[in-house]
Amino acid sequence: MVSGGPGPDRPPGTGNEPPPEGSVRPTSRRLLIAIAVLGAAIGVTLVKAIESRGGVVPTVSWLTLVAWTFLASLLFVAARNTHQRIQVRHERVEPSRAVFLLLIGKASAFVGALCTGVYAGFALSFLDAVSSSGPRTRVITAGIAAVISVLVVTAGLLLERACRIPDDPEDTP
């Protein structure tokens, strides 16, 4: 589980020291941005590679958008329910379930960041030809997919945050 703070017996530090044993650091926003930039490079390179071989670049389907939206919705619901159980009602959560939820949150943030970049790179590849209907549709659907992927990242981070142990567990009922 992610620790909620330095705790009563540890002085607040600079944030550069390793986490206490048995805890996990929160996902770095810088790392997520780096993953998204890498994804954008992959998206642009993929489009150029397909076009250079004379292939037709596929469009992002509406079914993909629906699936990503459903995933983001599930993650937001899981984050809300987990937050209510751990942070608000101070219920004890089975450790294996808490670790599972934490891993789902982290993985969703990483995959969502990569897909955000890939979809953004895909959309940017067709931006110069947006005046015709084919590329316009590709830019629109890839742009929407990138935005939904950002929602997946956000929901994953919220789920990760919901798994934090409250700062002062002795105060819980």
mmCIF file of C-alpha atoms in Angstrom:
data_model
loop_
_atom_site.group_PDB
_atom_site.id
_atom_site.type_symbol
_atom_site.label_atom_id
_atom_site.label_comp_id
_atom_site.label_asym_id
_atom_site.label_seq_id
_atom_site.Cartn_x
_atom_site.Cartn_y
_atom_site.Cartn_z
ATOM 1 C CA MET A 1 0.000 0.000 0.000
ATOM 2 C CA VAL A 2 1.046 3.559 -0.526
ATOM 3 C CA SER A 3 1.975 5.244 2.698
ATOM 4 C CA GLY A 4 -0.031 8.321 3.562
ATOM 5 C CA GLY A 5 2.691 10.430 5.109
ATOM 6 C CA PRO A 6 5.848 10.427 7.185
ATOM 7 C CA GLY A 7 4.078 9.192 10.304
ATOM 8 C CA PRO A 8 4.395 10.297 13.917
ATOM 9 C CA ASP A 9 7.807 8.707 14.576
ATOM 10 C CA ARG A 10 9.472 9.861 11.329
ATOM 11 C CA PRO A 11 10.321 13.481 10.665
ATOM 12 C CA PRO A 12 9.180 14.878 7.346
ATOM 13 C CA GLY A 13 12.021 14.646 4.862
ATOM 14 C CA THR A 14 12.869 16.069 1.525
ATOM 15 C CA GLY A 15 10.982 13.332 -0.295
ATOM 16 C CA ASN A 16 14.202 11.893 -1.736
ATOM 17 C CA GLU A 17 14.652 9.138 0.821
ATOM 18 C CA PRO A 18 13.399 5.650 -0.010
ATOM 19 C CA PRO A 19 9.919 4.735 1.177
ATOM 20 C CA PRO A 20 9.661 2.831 4.441
ATOM 21 C CA GLU A 21 9.714 -0.935 4.179
ATOM 22 C CA GLY A 22 6.384 -2.334 3.005
ATOM 23 C CA SER A 23 5.272 0.795 1.190
ATOM 24 C CA VAL A 24 5.145 1.905 -2.421
ATOM 25 C CA ARG A 25 5.913 5.336 -3.802
ATOM 26 C CA PRO A 26 3.134 7.188 -5.585
ATOM 27 C CA THR A 27 3.381 7.125 -9.351
ATOM 28 C CA SER A 28 5.591 9.901 -10.649
ATOM 29 C CA ARG A 29 3.829 12.442 -12.863
ATOM 30 C CA ARG A 30 7.123 13.001 -14.691
ATOM 31 C CA LEU A 31 7.333 9.328 -15.529
ATOM 32 C CA LEU A 32 3.782 9.379 -16.883
ATOM 33 C CA ILE A 33 4.611 12.396 -19.062
ATOM 34 C CA ALA A 34 7.746 10.662 -20.335
ATOM 35 C CA ILE A 35 5.697 7.566 -21.180
ATOM 36 C CA ALA A 36 3.149 9.721 -23.033
ATOM 37 C CA VAL A 37 5.921 11.439 -25.033
ATOM 38 C CA LEU A 38 7.374 8.030 -25.895
ATOM 39 C CA GLY A 39 3.890 6.912 -26.950
ATOM 40 C CA ALA A 40 3.519 9.964 -29.202
ATOM 41 C CA ALA A 41 6.811 9.110 -30.881
ATOM 42 C CA ILE A 42 5.601 5.553 -31.362
ATOM 43 C CA GLY A 43 2.298 6.767 -32.839
ATOM 44 C CA VAL A 44 3.959 9.103 -35.345
ATOM 45 C CA THR A 45 6.567 6.490 -36.289
ATOM 46 C CA LEU A 46 3.917 3.828 -36.746
ATOM 47 C CA VAL A 47 1.902 6.009 -39.134
ATOM 48 C CA LYS A 48 5.012 6.920 -41.143
ATOM 49 C CA ALA A 49 6.121 3.292 -41.322
ATOM 50 C CA ILE A 50 2.738 2.086 -42.579
ATOM 51 C CA GLU A 51 2.453 4.878 -45.134
ATOM 52 C CA SER A 52 6.040 4.428 -46.376
ATOM 53 C CA ARG A 53 5.277 0.804 -47.227
ATOM 54 C CA GLY A 54 2.206 1.839 -49.192
ATOM 55 C CA GLY A 55 -0.250 0.644 -46.552
ATOM 56 C CA VAL A 56 -3.397 2.316 -45.346
ATOM 57 C CA VAL A 57 -3.335 3.467 -41.740
ATOM 58 C CA PRO A 58 -6.408 2.176 -39.889
ATOM 59 C CA THR A 59 -8.752 4.526 -38.111
ATOM 60 C CA VAL A 60 -9.534 4.394 -34.421
ATOM 61 C CA SER A 61 -12.917 2.681 -34.226
ATOM 62 C CA TRP A 62 -15.848 3.957 -32.220
ATOM 63 C CA LEU A 63 -15.893 0.606 -30.423
ATOM 64 C CA THR A 64 -12.412 1.408 -29.110
ATOM 65 C CA LEU A 65 -13.726 4.692 -27.723
ATOM 66 C CA VAL A 66 -16.604 2.889 -26.026
ATOM 67 C CA ALA A 67 -14.252 0.295 -24.524
ATOM 68 C CA TRP A 68 -11.867 2.973 -23.186
ATOM 69 C CA THR A 69 -14.798 4.922 -21.752
ATOM 70 C CA PHE A 70 -16.095 1.787 -20.029
ATOM 71 C CA LEU A 71 -12.638 1.096 -18.579
ATOM 72 C CA ALA A 72 -12.332 4.676 -17.302
ATOM 73 C CA SER A 73 -15.800 4.411 -15.735
ATOM 74 C CA LEU A 74 -14.923 1.162 -13.955
ATOM 75 C CA LEU A 75 -11.714 2.668 -12.627
ATOM 76 C CA PHE A 76 -13.497 5.793 -11.357
ATOM 77 C CA VAL A 77 -16.100 3.625 -9.587
ATOM 78 C CA ALA A 78 -13.381 1.434 -8.065
ATOM 79 C CA ALA A 79 -11.471 4.529 -6.934
ATOM 80 C CA ARG A 80 -14.577 6.039 -5.334
ATOM 81 C CA ASN A 81 -15.564 2.806 -3.575
ATOM 82 C CA THR A 82 -12.015 2.203 -2.346
ATOM 83 C CA HIS A 83 -11.723 5.791 -1.111
ATOM 84 C CA GLN A 84 -15.003 5.451 0.771
ATOM 85 C CA ARG A 85 -13.926 2.188 2.410
ATOM 86 C CA ILE A 86 -10.372 3.120 3.375
ATOM 87 C CA GLN A 87 -10.342 6.890 3.804
ATOM 88 C CA VAL A 88 -13.903 7.750 4.880
ATOM 89 C CA ARG A 89 -15.277 4.717 6.737
ATOM 90 C CA HIS A 90 -11.790 3.491 7.807
ATOM 91 C CA GLU A 91 -12.711 -0.109 7.033
ATOM 92 C CA ARG A 92 -10.033 -2.747 7.018
ATOM 93 C CA VAL A 93 -9.399 -4.087 3.518
ATOM 94 C CA GLU A 94 -7.951 -7.514 2.906
ATOM 95 C CA PRO A 95 -4.247 -6.978 2.053
ATOM 96 C CA SER A 96 -4.337 -9.011 -1.151
ATOM 97 C CA ARG A 97 -7.324 -7.005 -2.381
ATOM 98 C CA ALA A 98 -5.637 -3.715 -1.524
ATOM 99 C CA VAL A 99 -2.461 -4.727 -3.370
ATOM 100 C CA PHE A 100 -4.567 -5.839 -6.337
ATOM 101 C CA LEU A 101 -6.372 -2.484 -6.458
ATOM 102 C CA LEU A 102 -3.100 -0.604 -6.105
ATOM 103 C CA LEU A 103 -1.552 -2.569 -8.975
ATOM 104 C CA ILE A 104 -4.622 -2.034 -11.145
ATOM 105 C CA GLY A 105 -4.408 1.702 -10.481
ATOM 106 C CA LYS A 106 -0.683 1.899 -11.284
ATOM 107 C CA ALA A 107 -0.972 -0.273 -14.395
ATOM 108 C CA SER A 108 -3.926 1.735 -15.649
ATOM 109 C CA ALA A 109 -1.994 4.969 -15.232
ATOM 110 C CA PHE A 110 0.990 3.589 -17.159
ATOM 111 C CA VAL A 111 -1.024 2.019 -19.978
ATOM 112 C CA GLY A 112 -3.288 5.051 -20.199
ATOM 113 C CA ALA A 113 -0.257 7.357 -20.482
ATOM 114 C CA LEU A 114 1.254 5.226 -23.259
ATOM 115 C CA CYS A 115 -2.032 5.086 -25.158
ATOM 116 C CA THR A 116 -2.565 8.823 -24.688
ATOM 117 C CA GLY A 117 0.728 9.401 -26.423
ATOM 118 C CA VAL A 118 0.105 6.879 -29.194
ATOM 119 C CA TYR A 119 -3.339 8.314 -29.970
ATOM 120 C CA ALA A 120 -2.001 11.885 -29.821
ATOM 121 C CA GLY A 121 0.851 10.974 -32.159
ATOM 122 C CA PHE A 122 -1.607 9.279 -34.465
ATOM 123 C CA ALA A 123 -3.809 12.396 -34.528
ATOM 124 C CA LEU A 124 -0.831 14.714 -35.054
ATOM 125 C CA SER A 125 0.257 12.651 -38.072
ATOM 126 C CA PHE A 126 -2.942 13.524 -39.922
ATOM 127 C CA LEU A 127 -3.299 17.102 -38.710
ATOM 128 C CA ASP A 128 -1.755 18.611 -41.838
ATOM 129 C CA ALA A 129 -4.347 16.941 -44.092
ATOM 130 C CA VAL A 130 -7.358 17.684 -41.880
ATOM 131 C CA SER A 131 -9.176 19.503 -44.700
ATOM 132 C CA SER A 132 -10.279 16.224 -46.314
ATOM 133 C CA SER A 133 -12.815 13.975 -44.630
ATOM 134 C CA GLY A 134 -10.690 10.817 -44.160
ATOM 135 C CA PRO A 135 -7.870 12.440 -42.191
ATOM 136 C CA ARG A 136 -10.378 14.648 -40.332
ATOM 137 C CA THR A 137 -12.180 11.563 -39.037
ATOM 138 C CA ARG A 138 -8.851 10.030 -37.998
ATOM 139 C CA VAL A 139 -7.816 13.182 -36.152
ATOM 140 C CA ILE A 140 -11.177 13.441 -34.382
ATOM 141 C CA THR A 141 -11.389 9.804 -33.266
ATOM 142 C CA ALA A 142 -7.723 9.647 -32.262
ATOM 143 C CA GLY A 143 -8.095 12.935 -30.370
ATOM 144 C CA ILE A 144 -11.136 11.653 -28.520
ATOM 145 C CA ALA A 145 -9.276 8.417 -27.733
ATOM 146 C CA ALA A 146 -6.352 10.456 -26.359
ATOM 147 C CA VAL A 147 -8.700 12.430 -24.098
ATOM 148 C CA ILE A 148 -10.381 9.258 -22.856
ATOM 149 C CA SER A 149 -6.935 7.758 -22.234
ATOM 150 C CA VAL A 150 -6.137 10.761 -20.032
ATOM 151 C CA LEU A 151 -9.299 9.901 -18.086
ATOM 152 C CA VAL A 152 -7.972 6.354 -17.654
ATOM 153 C CA VAL A 153 -4.706 7.796 -16.297
ATOM 154 C CA THR A 154 -6.639 10.060 -13.926
ATOM 155 C CA ALA A 155 -8.850 7.237 -12.697
ATOM 156 C CA GLY A 156 -5.826 4.990 -12.208
ATOM 157 C CA LEU A 157 -4.080 7.658 -10.146
ATOM 158 C CA LEU A 158 -7.227 8.198 -8.072
ATOM 159 C CA LEU A 159 -7.462 4.463 -7.422
ATOM 160 C CA GLU A 160 -3.811 4.407 -6.392
ATOM 161 C CA ARG A 161 -4.385 7.362 -4.076
ATOM 162 C CA ALA A 162 -7.471 5.719 -2.558
ATOM 163 C CA CYS A 163 -5.289 2.774 -1.522
ATOM 164 C CA ARG A 164 -3.161 4.936 0.767
ATOM 165 C CA ILE A 165 -3.138 4.017 4.394
ATOM 166 C CA PRO A 166 -4.519 6.879 6.504
ATOM 167 C CA ASP A 167 -1.797 8.934 8.224
ATOM 168 C CA ASP A 168 -2.717 7.939 11.756
ATOM 169 C CA PRO A 169 -4.154 4.385 11.802
ATOM 170 C CA GLU A 170 -4.486 4.481 15.623
ATOM 171 C CA ASP A 171 -7.161 7.162 15.327
ATOM 172 C CA THR A 172 -9.410 4.936 13.233
ATOM 173 C CA PRO A 173 -12.392 3.316 14.963
#
